[in-house]
Amino acid sequence: MAFFLILPFNLKKHIQMKNLFLVIVLFFSIQLMAQTDKPETVALIHTTMGDITVKLYNDTPLHRDNFIKLVNEGWYEGSYFHRIIQNFMIQGGHNKDGKVDPGYTIEAEILPIHSHKKGALAAARLGDQANPEKRSSGCQFYIVQNQNGTPHLDGGYTVFGEVIMGLDVVDKIAAVQTGRGDMPVKPITMTIEIVD
């Protein structure tokens, strides 16, 4: 004697919807795994005070690709950290000739999984009044130096990487004497190369 399970129509529809949902979740999980399987790009920031190694996040591709492009074009070659605030951050991005803007901005890629922890690499930008879309500067970046991070900046600026070696160098740079406009009294220059 065979037994058949007869499901009410609504239950059948519910199971079909649940299966469709599972297929969609599986699809996006595979896509996410494919993105995270790709190794993150590593860049080496050579400074006059030591080296800082950063990794660039794959889930902020506009900022990652722009940073790589500028490095490969030599934008940062011989440039300097022009704004340093101890217990906050160090900022660079001018080119060696002092040009502060490559002529474009980048669409914000602000993700809640990337916080302004110590060592966070983030893009500087104009303030909200002039820039309500929170678009990033095409070249200006900063590295968070505060031991506890700067959580008040979360959700306001794109974090597109982090320091993986050289936090001691970030601390040394942050401790230098600064003058007007938080500019170091003695210039701290940098060159950047893509390692991986």
Short mmCIF file of N, CA and C in Angstrom, two decimals:
data_model
loop_
_atom_site.label_atom_id
_atom_site.label_comp_id
_atom_site.label_asym_id
_atom_site.label_seq_id
_atom_site.Cartn_x
_atom_site.Cartn_y
_atom_site.Cartn_z
N MET A 1 0.85 -1.19 0.00
CA MET A 1 0.00 0.00 0.00
C MET A 1 0.89 1.23 0.00
N ALA A 2 0.71 2.11 -0.98
CA ALA A 2 1.53 3.32 -1.09
C ALA A 2 0.83 4.48 -0.42
N PHE A 3 1.65 5.32 0.20
CA PHE A 3 1.11 6.51 0.85
C PHE A 3 1.61 7.74 0.09
N PHE A 4 0.75 8.65 -0.20
CA PHE A 4 1.11 9.88 -0.88
C PHE A 4 0.84 11.05 0.04
N LEU A 5 1.78 11.95 0.06
CA LEU A 5 1.60 13.15 0.87
C LEU A 5 0.94 14.20 -0.02
N ILE A 6 -0.23 14.59 0.37
CA ILE A 6 -0.96 15.61 -0.39
C ILE A 6 -0.83 16.92 0.37
N LEU A 7 -0.19 17.87 -0.25
CA LEU A 7 0.03 19.15 0.40
C LEU A 7 -1.01 20.15 -0.05
N PRO A 8 -1.46 20.96 0.87
CA PRO A 8 -2.37 22.04 0.47
C PRO A 8 -1.65 22.98 -0.50
N PHE A 9 -2.41 23.64 -1.36
CA PHE A 9 -1.84 24.52 -2.38
C PHE A 9 -0.90 25.57 -1.77
N ASN A 10 -1.31 26.22 -0.69
CA ASN A 10 -0.50 27.27 -0.07
C ASN A 10 0.82 26.71 0.44
N LEU A 11 0.81 25.48 0.95
CA LEU A 11 2.03 24.88 1.45
C LEU A 11 2.98 24.56 0.29
N LYS A 12 2.41 24.08 -0.85
CA LYS A 12 3.22 23.83 -2.03
C LYS A 12 3.90 25.12 -2.49
N LYS A 13 3.12 26.19 -2.54
CA LYS A 13 3.64 27.48 -2.97
C LYS A 13 4.73 27.96 -2.00
N HIS A 14 4.51 27.73 -0.71
CA HIS A 14 5.49 28.11 0.31
C HIS A 14 6.81 27.37 0.09
N ILE A 15 6.73 26.07 -0.18
CA ILE A 15 7.93 25.26 -0.40
C ILE A 15 8.65 25.71 -1.67
N GLN A 16 7.88 26.03 -2.72
CA GLN A 16 8.49 26.52 -3.96
C GLN A 16 9.21 27.84 -3.72
N MET A 17 8.60 28.73 -2.97
CA MET A 17 9.22 30.03 -2.67
C MET A 17 10.48 29.82 -1.83
N LYS A 18 10.40 28.91 -0.89
CA LYS A 18 11.56 28.63 -0.03
C LYS A 18 12.71 28.07 -0.87
N ASN A 19 12.40 27.18 -1.81
CA ASN A 19 13.43 26.63 -2.69
C ASN A 19 14.04 27.71 -3.57
N LEU A 20 13.19 28.60 -4.09
CA LEU A 20 13.68 29.71 -4.91
C LEU A 20 14.60 30.60 -4.09
N PHE A 21 14.20 30.87 -2.86
CA PHE A 21 15.02 31.69 -1.96
C PHE A 21 16.38 31.02 -1.73
N LEU A 22 16.39 29.72 -1.51
CA LEU A 22 17.64 28.99 -1.28
C LEU A 22 18.55 29.04 -2.51
N VAL A 23 17.95 28.94 -3.69
CA VAL A 23 18.73 29.02 -4.93
C VAL A 23 19.36 30.41 -5.05
N ILE A 24 18.60 31.44 -4.76
CA ILE A 24 19.12 32.81 -4.84
C ILE A 24 20.26 33.02 -3.83
N VAL A 25 20.06 32.55 -2.61
CA VAL A 25 21.10 32.67 -1.58
C VAL A 25 22.36 31.92 -2.02
N LEU A 26 22.18 30.72 -2.56
CA LEU A 26 23.31 29.93 -3.03
C LEU A 26 24.06 30.65 -4.14
N PHE A 27 23.33 31.24 -5.07
CA PHE A 27 23.94 31.98 -6.18
C PHE A 27 24.81 33.13 -5.66
N PHE A 28 24.24 33.95 -4.76
CA PHE A 28 25.00 35.09 -4.23
C PHE A 28 26.16 34.64 -3.36
N SER A 29 26.01 33.52 -2.67
CA SER A 29 27.11 32.99 -1.86
C SER A 29 28.28 32.58 -2.74
N ILE A 30 27.96 31.95 -3.87
CA ILE A 30 29.01 31.55 -4.81
C ILE A 30 29.70 32.78 -5.38
N GLN A 31 28.92 33.82 -5.71
CA GLN A 31 29.50 35.06 -6.23
C GLN A 31 30.43 35.70 -5.20
N LEU A 32 29.98 35.73 -3.95
CA LEU A 32 30.78 36.32 -2.88
C LEU A 32 32.06 35.53 -2.66
N MET A 33 31.95 34.20 -2.71
CA MET A 33 33.13 33.35 -2.53
C MET A 33 34.12 33.57 -3.67
N ALA A 34 33.61 33.77 -4.86
CA ALA A 34 34.49 34.02 -6.01
C ALA A 34 35.26 35.33 -5.81
N GLN A 35 34.58 36.34 -5.25
CA GLN A 35 35.24 37.62 -5.00
C GLN A 35 36.28 37.50 -3.90
N THR A 36 35.92 36.77 -2.82
CA THR A 36 36.84 36.68 -1.69
C THR A 36 37.97 35.72 -1.97
N ASP A 37 37.83 34.83 -2.96
CA ASP A 37 38.91 33.94 -3.31
C ASP A 37 40.04 34.68 -4.02
N LYS A 38 39.69 35.78 -4.68
CA LYS A 38 40.70 36.57 -5.37
C LYS A 38 41.60 37.21 -4.33
N PRO A 39 42.92 37.01 -4.43
CA PRO A 39 43.81 37.60 -3.43
C PRO A 39 43.73 39.12 -3.44
N GLU A 40 43.82 39.70 -2.26
CA GLU A 40 43.78 41.15 -2.15
C GLU A 40 45.12 41.73 -2.60
N THR A 41 45.05 42.86 -3.27
CA THR A 41 46.25 43.54 -3.74
C THR A 41 47.01 44.12 -2.56
N VAL A 42 48.32 43.96 -2.58
CA VAL A 42 49.18 44.49 -1.52
C VAL A 42 50.05 45.60 -2.10
N ALA A 43 50.13 46.71 -1.37
CA ALA A 43 50.97 47.83 -1.77
C ALA A 43 51.96 48.15 -0.66
N LEU A 44 53.14 48.57 -1.05
CA LEU A 44 54.19 48.92 -0.09
C LEU A 44 54.44 50.42 -0.19
N ILE A 45 54.22 51.10 0.93
CA ILE A 45 54.45 52.54 1.00
C ILE A 45 55.82 52.75 1.66
N HIS A 46 56.79 53.13 0.84
CA HIS A 46 58.13 53.42 1.35
C HIS A 46 58.14 54.87 1.83
N THR A 47 58.47 55.10 3.09
CA THR A 47 58.55 56.47 3.59
C THR A 47 59.96 56.73 4.12
N THR A 48 60.27 57.98 4.36
CA THR A 48 61.57 58.32 4.91
C THR A 48 61.70 57.88 6.37
N MET A 49 60.62 57.35 6.95
CA MET A 49 60.66 56.86 8.34
C MET A 49 60.44 55.35 8.41
N GLY A 50 60.39 54.68 7.27
CA GLY A 50 60.19 53.23 7.26
C GLY A 50 59.09 52.84 6.29
N ASP A 51 58.84 51.55 6.21
CA ASP A 51 57.86 51.01 5.25
C ASP A 51 56.54 50.66 5.91
N ILE A 52 55.46 50.89 5.17
CA ILE A 52 54.10 50.53 5.60
C ILE A 52 53.51 49.65 4.50
N THR A 53 53.07 48.46 4.88
CA THR A 53 52.45 47.55 3.91
C THR A 53 50.95 47.57 4.11
N VAL A 54 50.21 47.77 3.02
CA VAL A 54 48.75 47.80 3.10
C VAL A 54 48.15 46.78 2.14
N LYS A 55 46.99 46.28 2.50
CA LYS A 55 46.22 45.47 1.55
C LYS A 55 44.99 46.27 1.15
N LEU A 56 44.61 46.13 -0.12
CA LEU A 56 43.47 46.85 -0.67
C LEU A 56 42.28 45.88 -0.78
N TYR A 57 41.15 46.27 -0.25
CA TYR A 57 39.98 45.40 -0.22
C TYR A 57 39.40 45.18 -1.61
N ASN A 58 39.00 43.96 -1.90
CA ASN A 58 38.37 43.64 -3.17
C ASN A 58 36.94 44.17 -3.28
N ASP A 59 36.28 44.37 -2.13
CA ASP A 59 34.88 44.81 -2.19
C ASP A 59 34.73 46.33 -2.28
N THR A 60 35.85 47.02 -2.47
CA THR A 60 35.82 48.45 -2.81
C THR A 60 36.63 48.63 -4.11
N PRO A 61 36.15 48.02 -5.20
CA PRO A 61 36.95 47.95 -6.43
C PRO A 61 37.25 49.30 -7.08
N LEU A 62 36.35 50.28 -6.95
CA LEU A 62 36.62 51.59 -7.57
C LEU A 62 37.83 52.24 -6.92
N HIS A 63 37.87 52.19 -5.60
CA HIS A 63 38.98 52.79 -4.86
C HIS A 63 40.26 51.97 -5.03
N ARG A 64 40.13 50.65 -4.98
CA ARG A 64 41.30 49.79 -5.18
C ARG A 64 41.94 50.05 -6.54
N ASP A 65 41.12 50.01 -7.58
CA ASP A 65 41.64 50.16 -8.94
C ASP A 65 42.22 51.55 -9.18
N ASN A 66 41.59 52.57 -8.59
CA ASN A 66 42.10 53.93 -8.75
C ASN A 66 43.45 54.08 -8.05
N PHE A 67 43.59 53.52 -6.85
CA PHE A 67 44.85 53.59 -6.11
C PHE A 67 45.96 52.90 -6.91
N ILE A 68 45.65 51.72 -7.44
CA ILE A 68 46.63 50.97 -8.24
C ILE A 68 47.03 51.79 -9.47
N LYS A 69 46.05 52.40 -10.14
CA LYS A 69 46.31 53.21 -11.33
C LYS A 69 47.26 54.37 -11.00
N LEU A 70 46.98 55.09 -9.91
CA LEU A 70 47.82 56.23 -9.54
C LEU A 70 49.24 55.78 -9.19
N VAL A 71 49.33 54.66 -8.47
CA VAL A 71 50.66 54.13 -8.13
C VAL A 71 51.42 53.80 -9.41
N ASN A 72 50.77 53.09 -10.32
CA ASN A 72 51.44 52.69 -11.57
C ASN A 72 51.81 53.88 -12.45
N GLU A 73 51.04 54.97 -12.34
CA GLU A 73 51.35 56.18 -13.11
C GLU A 73 52.43 57.04 -12.45
N GLY A 74 52.81 56.67 -11.21
CA GLY A 74 53.83 57.43 -10.49
C GLY A 74 53.33 58.66 -9.77
N TRP A 75 52.01 58.76 -9.58
CA TRP A 75 51.43 59.95 -8.92
C TRP A 75 52.07 60.20 -7.55
N TYR A 76 52.26 59.14 -6.77
CA TYR A 76 52.75 59.29 -5.39
C TYR A 76 54.28 59.30 -5.29
N GLU A 77 54.96 59.15 -6.39
CA GLU A 77 56.42 59.09 -6.40
C GLU A 77 57.00 60.41 -5.87
N GLY A 78 57.65 60.35 -4.70
CA GLY A 78 58.25 61.54 -4.12
C GLY A 78 57.26 62.48 -3.45
N SER A 79 56.00 62.04 -3.28
CA SER A 79 55.01 62.89 -2.61
C SER A 79 55.24 62.84 -1.10
N TYR A 80 54.42 63.53 -0.35
CA TYR A 80 54.67 63.63 1.09
C TYR A 80 53.37 63.57 1.89
N PHE A 81 53.52 63.25 3.17
CA PHE A 81 52.39 63.33 4.09
C PHE A 81 52.25 64.79 4.48
N HIS A 82 51.14 65.40 4.12
CA HIS A 82 50.96 66.84 4.31
C HIS A 82 50.08 67.20 5.50
N ARG A 83 49.44 66.21 6.11
CA ARG A 83 48.58 66.49 7.26
C ARG A 83 48.73 65.36 8.27
N ILE A 84 49.23 65.69 9.45
CA ILE A 84 49.48 64.68 10.47
C ILE A 84 48.91 65.17 11.80
N ILE A 85 48.05 64.35 12.38
CA ILE A 85 47.48 64.68 13.68
C ILE A 85 47.66 63.47 14.58
N GLN A 86 48.54 63.62 15.58
CA GLN A 86 48.82 62.50 16.48
C GLN A 86 47.54 62.07 17.19
N ASN A 87 47.41 60.78 17.40
CA ASN A 87 46.22 60.15 17.99
C ASN A 87 44.98 60.31 17.11
N PHE A 88 45.21 60.54 15.83
CA PHE A 88 44.10 60.61 14.89
C PHE A 88 44.47 59.90 13.59
N MET A 89 45.25 60.56 12.73
CA MET A 89 45.59 59.95 11.43
C MET A 89 46.75 60.66 10.78
N ILE A 90 47.29 60.01 9.72
CA ILE A 90 48.29 60.64 8.84
C ILE A 90 47.69 60.66 7.44
N GLN A 91 47.87 61.78 6.73
CA GLN A 91 47.24 61.93 5.41
C GLN A 91 48.26 62.32 4.35
N GLY A 92 48.10 61.70 3.18
CA GLY A 92 48.93 62.03 2.02
C GLY A 92 48.06 62.03 0.78
N GLY A 93 48.70 62.22 -0.36
CA GLY A 93 47.95 62.15 -1.61
C GLY A 93 48.32 63.16 -2.65
N HIS A 94 49.02 64.26 -2.24
CA HIS A 94 49.51 65.20 -3.26
C HIS A 94 50.50 64.47 -4.15
N ASN A 95 50.67 64.92 -5.37
CA ASN A 95 51.77 64.36 -6.15
C ASN A 95 53.05 65.13 -5.81
N LYS A 96 54.16 64.72 -6.37
CA LYS A 96 55.45 65.32 -5.98
C LYS A 96 55.51 66.81 -6.29
N ASP A 97 54.70 67.28 -7.24
CA ASP A 97 54.69 68.70 -7.59
C ASP A 97 53.70 69.50 -6.75
N GLY A 98 53.06 68.82 -5.79
CA GLY A 98 52.12 69.49 -4.90
C GLY A 98 50.70 69.55 -5.43
N LYS A 99 50.43 68.93 -6.57
CA LYS A 99 49.08 68.91 -7.12
C LYS A 99 48.20 68.07 -6.19
N VAL A 100 47.06 68.61 -5.76
CA VAL A 100 46.24 67.95 -4.74
C VAL A 100 45.05 67.19 -5.32
N ASP A 101 44.86 67.28 -6.64
CA ASP A 101 43.64 66.73 -7.23
C ASP A 101 43.92 66.26 -8.65
N PRO A 102 43.62 65.00 -8.96
CA PRO A 102 43.84 64.53 -10.33
C PRO A 102 42.74 64.96 -11.30
N GLY A 103 41.73 65.67 -10.79
CA GLY A 103 40.68 66.18 -11.67
C GLY A 103 39.39 65.37 -11.66
N TYR A 104 39.27 64.44 -10.72
CA TYR A 104 38.04 63.65 -10.63
C TYR A 104 37.84 63.18 -9.18
N THR A 105 36.64 62.73 -8.90
CA THR A 105 36.33 62.12 -7.61
C THR A 105 35.84 60.69 -7.87
N ILE A 106 35.69 59.92 -6.79
CA ILE A 106 35.30 58.52 -6.91
C ILE A 106 34.00 58.30 -6.14
N GLU A 107 33.10 57.57 -6.74
CA GLU A 107 31.83 57.23 -6.08
C GLU A 107 32.11 56.54 -4.75
N ALA A 108 31.37 56.90 -3.72
CA ALA A 108 31.55 56.31 -2.39
C ALA A 108 31.31 54.80 -2.42
N GLU A 109 32.12 54.08 -1.67
CA GLU A 109 31.97 52.63 -1.48
C GLU A 109 32.02 52.35 0.02
N ILE A 110 31.12 52.98 0.74
CA ILE A 110 31.11 52.88 2.20
C ILE A 110 30.38 51.60 2.60
N LEU A 111 31.11 50.70 3.23
CA LEU A 111 30.56 49.41 3.64
C LEU A 111 30.66 49.24 5.15
N PRO A 112 29.58 48.78 5.79
CA PRO A 112 29.59 48.67 7.25
C PRO A 112 30.60 47.65 7.79
N ILE A 113 31.07 46.74 6.94
CA ILE A 113 32.03 45.74 7.43
C ILE A 113 33.44 46.32 7.55
N HIS A 114 33.68 47.51 6.99
CA HIS A 114 35.00 48.14 7.08
C HIS A 114 34.92 49.35 7.99
N SER A 115 35.53 49.23 9.16
CA SER A 115 35.47 50.32 10.14
C SER A 115 36.78 51.10 10.16
N HIS A 116 36.73 52.23 10.81
CA HIS A 116 37.91 53.08 10.97
C HIS A 116 38.72 52.61 12.18
N LYS A 117 39.18 51.37 12.13
CA LYS A 117 40.04 50.83 13.19
C LYS A 117 41.45 51.36 12.98
N LYS A 118 42.31 51.14 13.98
CA LYS A 118 43.71 51.56 13.80
C LYS A 118 44.28 50.85 12.58
N GLY A 119 44.94 51.61 11.71
CA GLY A 119 45.53 51.06 10.51
C GLY A 119 44.62 51.07 9.30
N ALA A 120 43.37 51.52 9.47
CA ALA A 120 42.45 51.59 8.32
C ALA A 120 43.00 52.57 7.28
N LEU A 121 42.93 52.16 6.01
CA LEU A 121 43.31 53.02 4.89
C LEU A 121 42.02 53.53 4.26
N ALA A 122 41.84 54.84 4.24
CA ALA A 122 40.57 55.41 3.78
C ALA A 122 40.82 56.60 2.85
N ALA A 123 39.78 56.94 2.11
CA ALA A 123 39.86 58.05 1.16
C ALA A 123 39.34 59.33 1.80
N ALA A 124 40.12 60.40 1.66
CA ALA A 124 39.68 61.72 2.12
C ALA A 124 38.64 62.25 1.14
N ARG A 125 37.89 63.24 1.57
CA ARG A 125 36.87 63.83 0.70
C ARG A 125 36.48 65.20 1.21
N LEU A 126 35.76 65.94 0.38
CA LEU A 126 35.18 67.21 0.80
C LEU A 126 34.05 66.93 1.77
N GLY A 127 33.72 67.92 2.61
CA GLY A 127 32.66 67.77 3.61
C GLY A 127 31.28 67.61 3.00
N ASP A 128 30.33 67.25 3.86
CA ASP A 128 28.97 66.93 3.42
C ASP A 128 28.26 68.08 2.71
N GLN A 129 28.49 69.32 3.16
CA GLN A 129 27.78 70.44 2.53
C GLN A 129 28.15 70.58 1.07
N ALA A 130 29.43 70.44 0.77
CA ALA A 130 29.89 70.56 -0.62
C ALA A 130 29.80 69.23 -1.36
N ASN A 131 29.59 68.14 -0.61
CA ASN A 131 29.69 66.80 -1.19
C ASN A 131 28.69 65.85 -0.53
N PRO A 132 27.40 66.06 -0.72
CA PRO A 132 26.40 65.24 -0.03
C PRO A 132 26.44 63.76 -0.44
N GLU A 133 27.02 63.45 -1.60
CA GLU A 133 27.10 62.05 -2.03
C GLU A 133 28.29 61.33 -1.42
N LYS A 134 29.12 62.07 -0.65
CA LYS A 134 30.29 61.50 0.02
C LYS A 134 31.30 60.90 -0.96
N ARG A 135 31.40 61.52 -2.13
CA ARG A 135 32.37 61.06 -3.13
C ARG A 135 33.78 61.30 -2.61
N SER A 136 34.66 60.37 -2.89
CA SER A 136 36.04 60.44 -2.40
C SER A 136 36.92 61.26 -3.32
N SER A 137 37.97 61.83 -2.74
CA SER A 137 39.01 62.49 -3.53
C SER A 137 39.61 61.45 -4.47
N GLY A 138 40.06 61.90 -5.61
CA GLY A 138 40.68 61.00 -6.56
C GLY A 138 42.06 60.52 -6.15
N CYS A 139 42.69 61.17 -5.13
CA CYS A 139 44.06 60.80 -4.77
C CYS A 139 44.37 60.86 -3.28
N GLN A 140 43.62 61.64 -2.52
CA GLN A 140 43.93 61.84 -1.10
C GLN A 140 43.52 60.63 -0.27
N PHE A 141 44.43 60.17 0.59
CA PHE A 141 44.13 59.04 1.48
C PHE A 141 44.68 59.32 2.86
N TYR A 142 44.15 58.61 3.84
CA TYR A 142 44.67 58.72 5.20
C TYR A 142 44.71 57.34 5.84
N ILE A 143 45.57 57.23 6.85
CA ILE A 143 45.69 55.99 7.62
C ILE A 143 45.38 56.34 9.07
N VAL A 144 44.43 55.64 9.65
CA VAL A 144 44.03 55.88 11.04
C VAL A 144 45.16 55.46 11.96
N GLN A 145 45.54 56.37 12.88
CA GLN A 145 46.62 56.08 13.82
C GLN A 145 46.13 55.88 15.24
N ASN A 146 44.97 56.40 15.58
CA ASN A 146 44.46 56.29 16.95
C ASN A 146 44.32 54.84 17.36
N GLN A 147 44.81 54.50 18.54
CA GLN A 147 44.79 53.12 19.05
C GLN A 147 43.39 52.53 19.05
N ASN A 148 42.40 53.36 19.34
CA ASN A 148 41.01 52.89 19.40
C ASN A 148 40.25 53.12 18.11
N GLY A 149 40.97 53.52 17.07
CA GLY A 149 40.30 53.82 15.81
C GLY A 149 39.63 55.17 15.87
N THR A 150 38.86 55.46 14.84
CA THR A 150 38.10 56.71 14.79
C THR A 150 36.67 56.38 14.37
N PRO A 151 35.90 55.71 15.26
CA PRO A 151 34.56 55.23 14.87
C PRO A 151 33.60 56.34 14.46
N HIS A 152 33.86 57.59 14.87
CA HIS A 152 32.97 58.68 14.47
C HIS A 152 33.02 58.93 12.96
N LEU A 153 34.03 58.38 12.27
CA LEU A 153 34.12 58.53 10.82
C LEU A 153 33.42 57.40 10.06
N ASP A 154 33.05 56.32 10.78
CA ASP A 154 32.37 55.20 10.12
C ASP A 154 31.08 55.67 9.45
N GLY A 155 30.87 55.20 8.25
CA GLY A 155 29.67 55.58 7.51
C GLY A 155 29.80 56.90 6.77
N GLY A 156 30.91 57.60 6.97
CA GLY A 156 31.09 58.89 6.32
C GLY A 156 32.16 58.91 5.25
N TYR A 157 33.09 57.97 5.35
CA TYR A 157 34.23 57.92 4.43
C TYR A 157 34.46 56.48 3.99
N THR A 158 34.98 56.30 2.79
CA THR A 158 35.24 54.96 2.27
C THR A 158 36.56 54.43 2.81
N VAL A 159 36.47 53.31 3.54
CA VAL A 159 37.66 52.58 3.98
C VAL A 159 37.91 51.53 2.89
N PHE A 160 39.09 51.58 2.27
CA PHE A 160 39.34 50.67 1.15
C PHE A 160 40.54 49.76 1.35
N GLY A 161 41.08 49.73 2.55
CA GLY A 161 42.21 48.85 2.83
C GLY A 161 42.64 48.98 4.27
N GLU A 162 43.74 48.31 4.60
CA GLU A 162 44.27 48.39 5.96
C GLU A 162 45.75 48.05 5.98
N VAL A 163 46.42 48.55 7.01
CA VAL A 163 47.83 48.27 7.21
C VAL A 163 47.98 46.84 7.70
N ILE A 164 48.86 46.07 7.07
CA ILE A 164 49.12 44.71 7.54
C ILE A 164 50.53 44.58 8.12
N MET A 165 51.38 45.54 7.84
CA MET A 165 52.71 45.62 8.46
C MET A 165 53.14 47.08 8.49
N GLY A 166 53.76 47.49 9.60
CA GLY A 166 54.28 48.85 9.66
C GLY A 166 53.46 49.81 10.49
N LEU A 167 52.61 49.29 11.39
CA LEU A 167 51.86 50.20 12.26
C LEU A 167 52.80 51.03 13.13
N ASP A 168 53.96 50.46 13.46
CA ASP A 168 54.96 51.21 14.24
C ASP A 168 55.46 52.42 13.45
N VAL A 169 55.53 52.28 12.13
CA VAL A 169 55.96 53.40 11.27
C VAL A 169 54.86 54.47 11.26
N VAL A 170 53.61 54.03 11.18
CA VAL A 170 52.48 54.99 11.25
C VAL A 170 52.56 55.78 12.55
N ASP A 171 52.85 55.09 13.66
CA ASP A 171 52.98 55.76 14.97
C ASP A 171 54.14 56.75 14.97
N LYS A 172 55.27 56.37 14.36
CA LYS A 172 56.43 57.27 14.31
C LYS A 172 56.11 58.53 13.51
N ILE A 173 55.44 58.32 12.38
CA ILE A 173 55.07 59.49 11.54
C ILE A 173 54.11 60.39 12.30
N ALA A 174 53.14 59.79 12.98
CA ALA A 174 52.14 60.58 13.72
C ALA A 174 52.76 61.40 14.85
N ALA A 175 53.93 60.98 15.32
CA ALA A 175 54.56 61.65 16.46
C ALA A 175 55.49 62.80 16.07
N VAL A 176 55.66 63.06 14.77
CA VAL A 176 56.59 64.11 14.36
C VAL A 176 56.03 65.49 14.71
N GLN A 177 56.94 66.44 14.77
CA GLN A 177 56.54 67.82 15.05
C GLN A 177 55.83 68.39 13.84
N THR A 178 54.72 69.05 14.08
CA THR A 178 53.95 69.66 12.99
C THR A 178 53.83 71.16 13.23
N GLY A 179 53.53 71.85 12.16
CA GLY A 179 53.35 73.30 12.24
C GLY A 179 51.96 73.68 11.75
N ARG A 180 51.91 74.78 11.06
CA ARG A 180 50.64 75.32 10.55
C ARG A 180 49.93 74.31 9.66
N GLY A 181 48.64 74.15 9.85
CA GLY A 181 47.84 73.25 9.03
C GLY A 181 48.16 71.78 9.25
N ASP A 182 48.74 71.46 10.41
CA ASP A 182 49.10 70.08 10.76
C ASP A 182 50.13 69.48 9.80
N MET A 183 50.91 70.36 9.14
CA MET A 183 51.94 69.89 8.21
C MET A 183 53.22 69.63 9.00
N PRO A 184 53.88 68.50 8.71
CA PRO A 184 55.15 68.22 9.40
C PRO A 184 56.18 69.32 9.15
N VAL A 185 56.93 69.65 10.18
CA VAL A 185 57.98 70.65 10.05
C VAL A 185 59.06 70.14 9.09
N LYS A 186 59.39 68.85 9.23
CA LYS A 186 60.35 68.22 8.32
C LYS A 186 59.56 67.30 7.40
N PRO A 187 59.65 67.47 6.08
CA PRO A 187 58.85 66.66 5.15
C PRO A 187 59.11 65.16 5.28
N ILE A 188 58.03 64.39 5.21
CA ILE A 188 58.11 62.94 5.20
C ILE A 188 57.61 62.50 3.83
N THR A 189 58.53 62.08 2.98
CA THR A 189 58.15 61.73 1.62
C THR A 189 57.89 60.23 1.49
N MET A 190 57.25 59.88 0.39
CA MET A 190 56.89 58.48 0.16
C MET A 190 56.98 58.14 -1.32
N THR A 191 57.14 56.86 -1.56
CA THR A 191 56.91 56.27 -2.88
C THR A 191 56.10 55.01 -2.62
N ILE A 192 55.29 54.64 -3.55
CA ILE A 192 54.43 53.47 -3.35
C ILE A 192 54.60 52.51 -4.51
N GLU A 193 54.66 51.23 -4.20
CA GLU A 193 54.72 50.22 -5.25
C GLU A 193 53.69 49.14 -4.97
N ILE A 194 53.15 48.57 -6.03
CA ILE A 194 52.24 47.44 -5.91
C ILE A 194 53.10 46.18 -5.85
N VAL A 195 52.90 45.42 -4.77
CA VAL A 195 53.72 44.23 -4.54
C VAL A 195 53.05 42.99 -5.09
N ASP A 196 51.75 42.91 -4.92
CA ASP A 196 50.99 41.71 -5.25
C ASP A 196 49.69 42.08 -5.93
#
